[in-house]
Coordinates of C-alpha atoms and ligand atoms in Angstrom, one line a residue:
X23 CA -21.1 -8.0 -4.5
X24 CA -23.3 -7.6 -1.4
X25 CA -26.0 -6.0 -3.5
X26 CA -26.3 -9.1 -5.7
X27 CA -29.1 -11.4 -4.7
X28 CA -28.3 -15.0 -4.4
X29 CA -30.3 -18.3 -4.2
X30 CA -28.6 -21.3 -2.7
X31 CA -29.9 -24.5 -4.1
X32 CA -28.8 -27.4 -1.8
X33 CA -29.1 -30.9 -3.2
X34 CA -30.1 -33.4 -0.6
X35 CA -32.3 -35.9 -2.3
X36 CA -29.8 -38.8 -2.1
X37 CA -30.5 -41.9 -0.2
X38 CA -27.1 -42.2 1.4
X39 CA -27.3 -46.0 1.5
X40 CA -23.7 -46.3 2.7
X41 CA -24.6 -44.6 6.0
X42 CA -26.7 -47.8 6.8
X43 CA -29.2 -45.6 8.6
X44 CA -32.9 -45.1 9.0
X45 CA -32.3 -41.4 9.0
X46 CA -31.6 -39.4 5.8
X47 CA -27.8 -39.0 5.3
X48 CA -27.7 -35.2 5.5
X49 CA -29.4 -35.2 8.9
X50 CA -26.4 -36.9 10.5
X51 CA -24.8 -34.4 12.8
X52 CA -21.4 -32.8 12.9
X53 CA -20.7 -31.0 16.2
X54 CA -24.4 -31.6 17.1
X55 CA -25.8 -30.0 14.0
X56 CA -27.1 -31.8 10.9
X57 CA -24.6 -31.7 8.1
X58 CA -27.0 -30.0 5.8
X59 CA -27.5 -27.3 8.4
X60 CA -23.7 -26.6 8.2
X61 CA -24.2 -26.2 4.5
X62 CA -27.0 -23.8 5.0
X63 CA -24.8 -21.8 7.4
X64 CA -22.0 -21.6 4.9
X65 CA -24.5 -20.4 2.2
X66 CA -25.9 -17.7 4.4
X67 CA -22.4 -16.6 5.4
X68 CA -21.6 -16.3 1.7
X69 CA -24.5 -14.0 1.2
X70 CA -27.3 -16.3 0.1
X71 CA -30.6 -14.4 0.4
X72 CA -32.8 -17.4 -0.7
X73 CA -32.5 -21.1 0.2
X74 CA -34.0 -23.9 -1.8
X75 CA -33.5 -27.5 -0.5
X76 CA -34.0 -30.3 -2.9
X77 CA -35.2 -33.3 -1.0
X78 CA -36.4 -36.8 -1.9
X79 CA -35.5 -39.7 0.4
X80 CA -37.1 -39.2 3.8
X81 CA -38.9 -36.1 2.6
X82 CA -41.2 -35.7 5.7
X83 CA -38.3 -36.1 8.2
X84 CA -36.3 -33.7 6.1
X85 CA -39.0 -31.0 6.1
X86 CA -39.4 -31.3 9.8
X87 CA -35.7 -30.9 10.4
X88 CA -35.4 -28.0 7.9
X89 CA -38.1 -26.2 9.8
X90 CA -35.8 -26.1 12.8
X91 CA -32.5 -25.0 11.2
X92 CA -33.7 -23.1 8.2
X93 CA -37.3 -22.0 8.7
X94 CA -37.2 -19.7 5.7
X95 CA -35.9 -22.3 3.3
X96 CA -38.2 -23.6 0.6
X97 CA -38.2 -27.4 0.0
X98 CA -38.7 -29.1 -3.3
X99 CA -39.1 -32.8 -3.8
X100 CA -37.2 -34.5 -6.6
X101 CA -39.4 -37.6 -7.1
X102 CA -36.9 -39.6 -9.2
X103 CA -33.2 -39.2 -8.9
X104 CA -32.2 -38.6 -12.5
X105 CA -29.0 -36.7 -11.8
X106 CA -27.6 -33.5 -10.4
X107 CA -29.0 -31.2 -13.2
X108 CA -32.4 -32.8 -12.8
X109 CA -32.2 -32.2 -9.1
X110 CA -31.4 -28.5 -9.5
X111 CA -34.3 -28.2 -11.8
X112 CA -36.6 -29.5 -9.1
X113 CA -36.2 -26.0 -7.6
X114 CA -37.1 -24.3 -10.9
X115 CA -39.8 -22.2 -9.3
X116 CA -37.3 -20.7 -6.9
X117 CA -34.7 -20.2 -9.6
X118 CA -37.2 -18.5 -11.9
X119 CA -37.7 -15.7 -9.3
X120 CA -34.8 -14.0 -10.9
X121 CA -31.8 -14.0 -8.5
X122 CA -28.5 -12.6 -9.7
X123 CA -26.5 -15.6 -8.5
X124 CA -27.5 -19.3 -8.1
X125 CA -25.2 -21.2 -5.8
X126 CA -25.5 -24.9 -6.2
X127 CA -24.3 -26.9 -3.2
X128 CA -24.5 -30.4 -1.9
X129 CA -26.1 -31.3 1.4
X130 CA -23.5 -33.9 2.1
X131 CA -20.5 -31.5 1.9
X132 CA -20.6 -30.0 5.4
X133 CA -17.2 -28.4 5.7
X134 CA -17.6 -26.1 2.7
X135 CA -16.4 -22.7 3.9
X136 CA -18.1 -19.4 3.1
X137 CA -14.9 -18.0 1.6
X138 CA -14.9 -20.6 -1.2
X139 CA -18.5 -19.9 -2.0
X140 CA -17.9 -16.1 -2.0
X141 CA -14.9 -16.5 -4.3
X142 CA -17.1 -18.3 -6.9
X143 CA -19.8 -15.6 -6.5
X144 CA -17.1 -13.0 -7.0
X145 CA -16.3 -14.5 -10.5
X146 CA -20.0 -14.0 -11.4
X147 CA -19.8 -10.4 -10.3
X148 CA -16.8 -10.0 -12.6
X149 CA -18.8 -11.3 -15.6
X150 CA -18.5 -15.1 -15.6
X151 CA -21.6 -17.1 -16.3
X152 CA -20.5 -20.2 -14.4
X153 CA -17.8 -20.5 -11.7
X154 CA -17.1 -24.1 -10.6
X155 CA -15.4 -24.8 -7.3
X156 CA -12.5 -27.2 -7.8
X157 CA -10.2 -28.9 -5.5
X158 CA -7.2 -31.3 -5.5
X159 CA -8.0 -34.5 -3.6
X160 CA -5.1 -36.8 -2.7
X161 CA -6.8 -39.5 -4.8
X162 CA -9.0 -38.1 -7.6
X163 CA -10.6 -41.4 -8.4
X164 CA -14.4 -41.1 -8.6
X165 CA -14.5 -37.3 -9.0
X166 CA -15.3 -35.3 -12.2
X167 CA -12.1 -33.8 -13.7
X168 CA -11.8 -30.1 -14.6
X169 CA -10.6 -29.7 -18.1
X170 CA -9.1 -26.2 -18.5
X171 CA -7.7 -24.4 -21.5
X172 CA -6.0 -21.0 -21.3
X173 CA -7.3 -20.2 -17.9
X174 CA -10.9 -21.1 -18.9
X175 CA -12.8 -24.1 -17.9
X176 CA -14.0 -26.0 -21.0
X177 CA -15.5 -29.1 -19.6
X178 CA -16.1 -31.3 -16.5
X179 CA -15.7 -35.0 -17.3
X180 CA -17.1 -37.6 -14.9
X181 CA -14.7 -40.4 -14.1
X182 CA -16.7 -42.9 -16.0
X183 CA -16.6 -40.8 -19.1
X184 CA -12.9 -39.9 -18.9
X185 CA -10.1 -40.9 -21.3
X186 CA -6.9 -42.3 -19.8
X187 CA -5.2 -39.0 -20.2
X188 CA -8.1 -37.1 -18.6
X189 CA -8.0 -39.5 -15.6
X190 CA -4.5 -38.2 -14.9
X191 CA -5.9 -34.7 -14.2
X192 CA -5.6 -33.9 -10.4
X193 CA -7.9 -30.8 -10.4
X194 CA -11.4 -32.1 -9.6
X195 CA -15.0 -30.9 -9.3
X196 CA -16.0 -30.3 -5.7
X197 CA -19.6 -30.4 -7.0
X198 CA -20.5 -26.9 -6.1
X199 CA -20.8 -24.0 -8.5
X200 CA -22.1 -20.5 -8.9
X201 CA -24.2 -19.9 -12.0
X202 CA -25.5 -16.5 -13.3
X203 CA -29.2 -16.3 -12.5
X204 CA -30.2 -15.1 -15.9
X205 CA -28.5 -18.1 -17.6
X206 CA -29.2 -20.9 -15.1
X207 CA -32.6 -22.3 -16.3
X208 CA -31.7 -21.9 -20.0
X209 CA -28.5 -23.9 -19.5
X210 CA -30.0 -26.5 -17.3
X211 CA -32.9 -27.1 -19.7
X212 CA -30.3 -28.0 -22.4
X213 CA -28.7 -30.7 -20.4
X214 CA -29.2 -34.2 -21.8
X215 CA -28.4 -37.7 -20.4
X216 CA -26.2 -39.1 -23.1
X217 CA -23.4 -40.4 -20.8
X218 CA -22.1 -43.5 -19.1
X219 CA -24.6 -43.3 -16.2
X220 CA -27.5 -42.1 -18.3
X221 CA -28.0 -39.2 -15.8
X222 CA -28.6 -35.5 -16.3
X223 CA -25.3 -34.0 -15.2
X224 CA -25.2 -30.5 -13.8
X225 CA -21.6 -30.5 -14.9
X226 CA -22.7 -30.4 -18.5
X227 CA -23.6 -26.8 -18.2
X228 CA -19.9 -26.0 -18.4
X229 CA -19.6 -27.1 -22.1
X230 CA -23.0 -25.7 -22.9
X231 CA -22.1 -22.2 -21.6
X232 CA -18.8 -22.4 -23.4
X233 CA -20.5 -23.2 -26.7
X234 CA -22.6 -20.1 -26.2
X235 CA -19.5 -18.0 -25.9
X236 CA -20.1 -17.4 -22.2
X237 CA -17.2 -17.1 -19.7
X238 CA -16.7 -20.2 -17.5
X239 CA -14.0 -20.4 -14.8
X240 CA -12.9 -22.6 -12.0
X241 CA -11.9 -21.5 -8.5
X242 CA -10.0 -23.6 -6.0
X243 CA -11.1 -24.7 -2.5
X244 CA -9.1 -26.8 0.0
X245 CA -9.6 -30.6 0.0
X246 CA -11.1 -30.5 3.4
X247 CA -13.8 -28.0 2.6
X248 CA -14.9 -30.1 -0.3
X249 CA -15.0 -33.4 1.6
X250 CA -18.2 -35.3 0.8
X251 CA -19.7 -37.7 3.4
X252 CA -20.9 -41.1 2.2
X253 CA -20.4 -43.3 5.3
X254 CA -19.9 -43.0 9.0
X255 CA -16.2 -43.3 8.7
X256 CA -16.2 -40.1 6.6
X257 CA -18.6 -38.5 9.0
X258 CA -16.1 -39.1 11.8
X259 CA -13.4 -37.7 9.6
X260 CA -15.4 -34.6 8.9
X261 CA -16.1 -34.3 12.7
X262 CA -12.4 -34.5 13.4
X263 CA -11.6 -31.8 10.8
X264 CA -14.4 -29.6 12.2
X265 CA -13.2 -30.0 15.8
X266 CA -9.6 -29.2 14.8
X267 CA -10.7 -26.0 13.1
X268 CA -12.8 -25.0 16.1
X269 CA -10.1 -25.7 18.6
X270 CA -7.7 -23.6 16.7
X271 CA -10.2 -20.8 16.4
X272 CA -10.8 -20.9 20.1
X273 CA -7.1 -20.8 20.9
X274 CA -6.5 -18.0 18.5
X275 CA -9.4 -16.1 20.2
X276 CA -7.6 -16.4 23.6
X277 CA -8.9 -19.7 25.1
X278 CA -6.3 -22.0 26.6
X279 CA -6.7 -25.6 25.7
X280 CA -4.1 -27.7 27.5
X281 CA -4.7 -30.8 25.4
X282 CA -6.8 -29.4 22.5
X283 CA -7.3 -32.8 20.8
X284 CA -9.3 -34.0 23.8
X285 CA -11.8 -31.1 23.9
X286 CA -15.0 -31.4 22.0
X287 CA -17.0 -28.4 20.9
X288 CA -20.6 -28.0 19.6
X289 CA -21.5 -25.9 16.6
X290 CA -22.5 -23.1 18.9
X291 CA -20.0 -23.2 21.8
X292 CA -18.9 -19.7 22.9
X293 CA -15.9 -19.3 25.2
X294 CA -14.4 -16.0 26.3
X295 CA -10.7 -15.1 26.4
X296 CA -8.5 -16.3 29.2
X297 CA -10.7 -19.2 30.0
X298 CA -8.7 -22.4 30.6
X299 CA -10.1 -25.7 29.5
X300 CA -8.3 -28.7 30.9
X301 CA -8.1 -32.1 29.0
X302 CA -11.2 -34.3 28.2
X303 CA -14.0 -31.8 28.4
X304 CA -17.1 -32.2 26.3
X305 CA -19.4 -29.3 25.3
X306 CA -22.9 -30.1 24.1
X307 CA -25.1 -27.6 22.4
X308 CA -26.0 -24.2 23.9
X309 CA -22.9 -23.5 26.1
X310 CA -21.7 -20.0 26.7
X311 CA -18.7 -19.3 28.9
X312 CA -17.4 -15.9 29.7
X313 CA -13.8 -15.0 30.2
X314 CA -11.4 -16.1 32.9
X315 CA -13.2 -19.3 33.8
X316 CA -11.6 -22.6 34.6
X317 CA -13.1 -25.8 33.3
X318 CA -11.3 -28.7 34.9
X319 CA -10.7 -32.1 33.3
X320 CA -13.5 -34.6 32.5
X321 CA -16.4 -32.2 32.7
X322 CA -19.5 -32.7 30.6
X323 CA -21.3 -29.4 29.9
X324 CA -24.4 -28.7 27.8
X325 CA -27.0 -25.9 27.6
X326 CA -25.1 -24.0 30.4
X327 CA -24.1 -20.4 30.9
X328 CA -20.9 -19.9 32.9
X329 CA -20.0 -16.3 33.9
X330 CA -16.5 -15.0 34.3
X331 CA -14.1 -16.5 36.8
X332 CA -16.2 -19.5 37.5
X333 CA -14.5 -22.8 38.5
X334 CA -16.1 -26.0 37.1
X335 CA -15.1 -29.6 37.7
X336 CA -13.1 -31.8 37.5
X337 CA -15.8 -34.3 36.7
X338 CA -18.7 -31.8 36.8
X339 CA -21.9 -32.3 34.9
X340 CA -23.7 -29.1 33.9
X341 CA -27.0 -29.8 32.2
X342 CA -29.4 -27.6 30.3
X343 CA -30.4 -24.5 32.3
X344 CA -27.4 -24.5 34.5
X345 CA -26.6 -20.8 35.0
X346 CA -23.4 -20.1 36.9
X347 CA -22.9 -16.4 37.9
X348 CA -19.5 -14.8 38.5
X349 CA -17.0 -16.7 40.6
X350 CA -19.4 -19.6 41.3
X351 CA -17.8 -23.0 41.9
X352 CA -19.2 -26.4 40.9
X353 CA -16.7 -29.0 41.9
X354 CA -16.1 -32.7 41.4
X355 CA -19.0 -35.2 40.9
X356 CA -21.6 -32.4 41.0
X357 CA -24.6 -32.2 38.7
X358 CA -26.5 -29.0 38.1
X359 CA -29.7 -28.8 36.0
X360 CA -32.0 -25.9 35.5
X361 CA -30.6 -24.0 38.4
X362 CA -28.8 -20.7 39.0
X363 CA -25.7 -20.7 41.1
X364 CA -25.4 -17.1 42.1
X365 CA -22.2 -15.0 42.5
X366 CA -19.5 -16.7 44.5
X367 CA -21.7 -19.6 45.6
X368 CA -20.0 -23.0 46.1
X369 CA -21.2 -26.4 45.3
X370 CA -18.0 -28.3 45.7
X371 CA -18.5 -32.0 46.1
X372 CA -20.8 -34.9 45.2
X373 CA -24.0 -32.9 44.9
X374 CA -27.2 -32.7 42.8
X375 CA -28.8 -29.2 42.3
X376 CA -31.8 -29.4 40.1
X377 CA -34.7 -26.8 39.6
X378 CA -33.1 -24.5 42.1
X379 CA -31.5 -21.2 43.0
X380 CA -28.4 -21.1 45.1
X381 CA -28.0 -17.6 46.4
X382 CA -24.9 -15.6 46.3
X383 CA -22.1 -16.8 48.6
X384 CA -24.0 -19.8 49.8
X385 CA -22.1 -23.0 50.6
X386 CA -23.5 -26.3 49.7
X387 CA -21.9 -29.2 51.6
X388 CA -20.8 -32.5 50.2
X389 CA -23.5 -34.9 49.3
X390 CA -26.4 -32.4 49.3
X391 CA -29.3 -33.4 47.1
X392 CA -32.2 -31.2 46.0
X393 CA -35.1 -33.7 45.8
X394 CA -36.9 -32.1 43.0
X395 CA -39.0 -34.9 41.6
X396 CA -41.8 -37.0 43.2
X397 CA -42.0 -39.3 40.3
X398 CA -44.6 -37.1 38.6
X399 CA -43.8 -33.4 38.9
X400 CA -40.7 -31.2 39.4
X401 CA -40.5 -28.7 42.3
X402 CA -38.3 -25.8 43.1
X403 CA -35.7 -25.3 45.9
X404 CA -34.8 -21.8 46.8
X405 CA -31.6 -21.4 48.8
X406 CA -31.0 -17.9 50.1
X407 CA -27.9 -15.7 49.9
X408 CA -25.1 -16.8 52.3
X409 CA -26.9 -20.0 53.4
X410 CA -24.9 -22.9 54.7
X411 CA -26.2 -26.4 53.9
X412 CA -24.4 -29.1 55.9
X413 CA -23.1 -32.2 54.2
X414 CA -25.4 -35.1 53.3
X415 CA -28.6 -33.0 53.4
X416 CA -31.7 -33.8 51.4
X417 CA -33.7 -30.7 50.5
X418 CA -37.2 -31.9 49.7
X419 CA -38.8 -29.5 47.2
X420 CA -40.7 -27.3 47.2
X421 CA -38.7 -25.8 49.9
X422 CA -37.0 -22.5 50.8
X423 CA -33.9 -22.0 52.8
X424 CA -33.8 -18.3 53.9
X425 CA -30.9 -15.9 53.7
X426 CA -28.2 -17.0 56.0
X427 CA -30.1 -20.1 56.9
X428 CA -28.0 -22.9 58.4
X429 CA -28.8 -26.6 57.8
X430 CA -27.3 -29.2 60.1
X431 CA -25.5 -31.9 58.2
X432 CA -27.5 -35.1 57.5
X433 CA -30.8 -33.2 57.6
X434 CA -33.8 -34.1 55.6
X435 CA -35.5 -30.7 55.1
X436 CA -39.1 -30.8 54.3
X437 CA -40.2 -27.5 55.7
X438 CA -39.0 -24.0 54.7
X439 CA -36.3 -22.5 56.9
X440 CA -36.5 -18.7 57.8
X441 CA -33.7 -16.3 57.3
X442 CA -30.8 -16.9 59.7
X443 CA -32.5 -19.9 61.3
X444 CA -30.7 -23.1 62.2
X445 CA -32.6 -26.3 61.2
X446 CA -32.0 -29.9 62.2
X447 CA -33.8 -32.5 60.2
X448 CA -32.4 -35.6 61.8
X449 CA -32.5 -37.6 65.0
X450 CA -30.7 -36.1 68.0
X451 CA -27.4 -37.9 68.9
X452 CA -27.4 -39.9 72.2
X453 CA -24.0 -40.7 73.8
X454 CA -23.7 -43.4 76.6
X455 CA -20.5 -43.2 78.6
X456 CA -18.4 -46.5 78.8
X457 CA -21.2 -48.4 76.9
X458 CA -18.9 -49.0 73.9
X459 CA -16.3 -50.8 76.0
X460 CA -19.0 -53.0 77.7
X461 CA -20.5 -53.9 74.4
X462 CA -17.2 -55.0 73.0
X463 CA -16.5 -57.2 76.0
X464 CA -19.9 -58.8 75.8
X465 CA -19.5 -59.6 72.1
X466 CA -15.9 -61.0 72.7
X467 CA -17.0 -63.4 75.4
X468 CA -20.0 -64.6 73.4
X469 CA -17.7 -65.4 70.4
X470 CA -15.2 -67.2 72.6
X471 CA -18.0 -69.4 74.2
X472 CA -19.2 -70.3 70.6
X473 CA -15.7 -71.3 69.6
X474 CA -15.2 -73.6 72.7
X475 CA -18.5 -75.3 72.1
X476 CA -17.4 -76.2 68.6
X477 CA -14.1 -77.8 69.7
Ligands
UD1_11 C1 -20.8 -35.2 -8.3 C2 -20.2 -34.5 -9.6 C3 -18.7 -34.8 -9.7 C4 -18.0 -34.3 -8.5 C5 -18.6 -35.0 -7.3 C6 -18.0 -34.3 -6.0 C7 -22.1 -34.4 -11.2 C8 -22.7 -35.0 -12.4 N1 -21.0 -34.9 -10.7 O1 -20.6 -36.6 -8.6 O2 -18.2 -34.1 -10.8 O3 -16.6 -34.6 -8.6 O4 -20.0 -34.8 -7.2 O5 -18.4 -35.0 -4.9 O6 -22.6 -33.4 -10.7 N2 -28.4 -35.6 -5.9 C9 -29.7 -35.4 -5.9 N3 -30.5 -35.9 -6.9 C10 -30.0 -36.6 -8.0 C11 -28.6 -36.8 -8.0 C12 -27.8 -36.3 -6.9 O7 -30.2 -34.7 -5.0 O8 -30.7 -37.0 -8.9 C13 -27.6 -35.1 -4.8 C14 -27.0 -36.1 -4.0 O9 -27.8 -36.4 -2.9 C15 -25.7 -35.5 -3.5 C16 -25.3 -34.6 -4.7 O10 -26.5 -34.4 -5.4 O11 -25.8 -34.7 -2.4 C17 -24.2 -35.2 -5.6 O12 -24.7 -36.4 -6.1 P1 -23.7 -37.7 -6.3 O13 -24.5 -38.8 -6.8 O14 -23.0 -37.9 -5.0 O15 -22.7 -37.2 -7.4 P2 -21.3 -37.7 -7.6 O16 -21.4 -38.9 -8.5 O17 -20.5 -37.8 -6.4
MG12 MG1 -21.0 -37.9 -4.3

């Protein structure tokens, strides 16, 4: 089958009024990626070599977004929404290029899996002209019903056009189908709009192909993979299903999730085997974690790379550009942004490291802040290998702490510190013997005199 060329036509012209959103429905994200991008991913995984997106509502915004997640896709505008067959025909130019398989998909069905699409394409490879993806929803109301006879699909009847007997059929149209490229335009051009909604139904090609003596079949996908999103409650439902799939996949790949239902992945999260993720951890886009790391509870991580055997959190925030090398430690209430924490370095408590390098084996004391921003520009802090930064230090960038440099706690460091030097950036301590006791006595007698005067 791999030799067969395939065009995926993704319908996404709908308004999605029930989302109650200024943004086109299919751009709402699941795991940080627009739902239509999930559909594109599935199409590609099922071997689609061409992509045609049919857009309408919010066309400009859609084009911009498509540029990001599917730069090679062609977009076609369906000016008036006259039905799913009419929508597919908006991509006529692409279909006419002569692909072996046309895979019609919906932009609002983000959980569709590549296997279900590949199964439909396989039927075309075996000689079918149309292979419709069916599913069995718990409640079939609203879906087109698949009417089969002797293992063949004879018709798809929309709910509104169904007889009472047909309404009892549980096998429904998921909406997606594979159509032989050499039949697609001929069949689509024959579709009329003589039905309850007065729309040009894609589903009519089933009967039209049958009438021509062509082979039409149905395949079956899981209910979840055919879940269509119409409102934000369904969006959350799809998110939950996606997350559950991903957690399971991570665990089967060797990642320990102590409370999997509390860990949230992004569409591109990568975690190596033998990494342990404690409860309530959130991964934003762009996270890569190697093996044997520990991510402690309540950590918030995005755009970060974490090498093997690192220790992160609890309550750590790793922002984009955080790059933790082997055995680095970033502890509680620490934030790291655009900074490399080299091998074995420790940033253990209440610290901000931004636009910086922390050299291998360096130790950053509690409450250290890299002052990287003057309100206008960002500056770099370079902390050398094996340096020791005492607690509550402010490192005012741009500044360099040399290899093995030692910063006294409470310092405000505004000048670079050479290798192995000791730097104090604070007032020297003064200690006055017995002065504490004297002071206490003076205050006590003053308070007593005030009390007497008031009586
Ligand atoms: C469709 C199917 C139905 C199936 C159901 C599964 C048809 C005629 N019916 O019905 O059998 O059970 O999906 O969810 O195909 N779209 C356009 N332009 C149009 C019309 C639709 O781009 O002119 C897009 C929509 O944005 C959407 C998809 O096509 O992504 C499906 O359209 P929708 O109106 O939701 O079809 P259903 O009535 O749900
Ligand atoms: Mg629908």
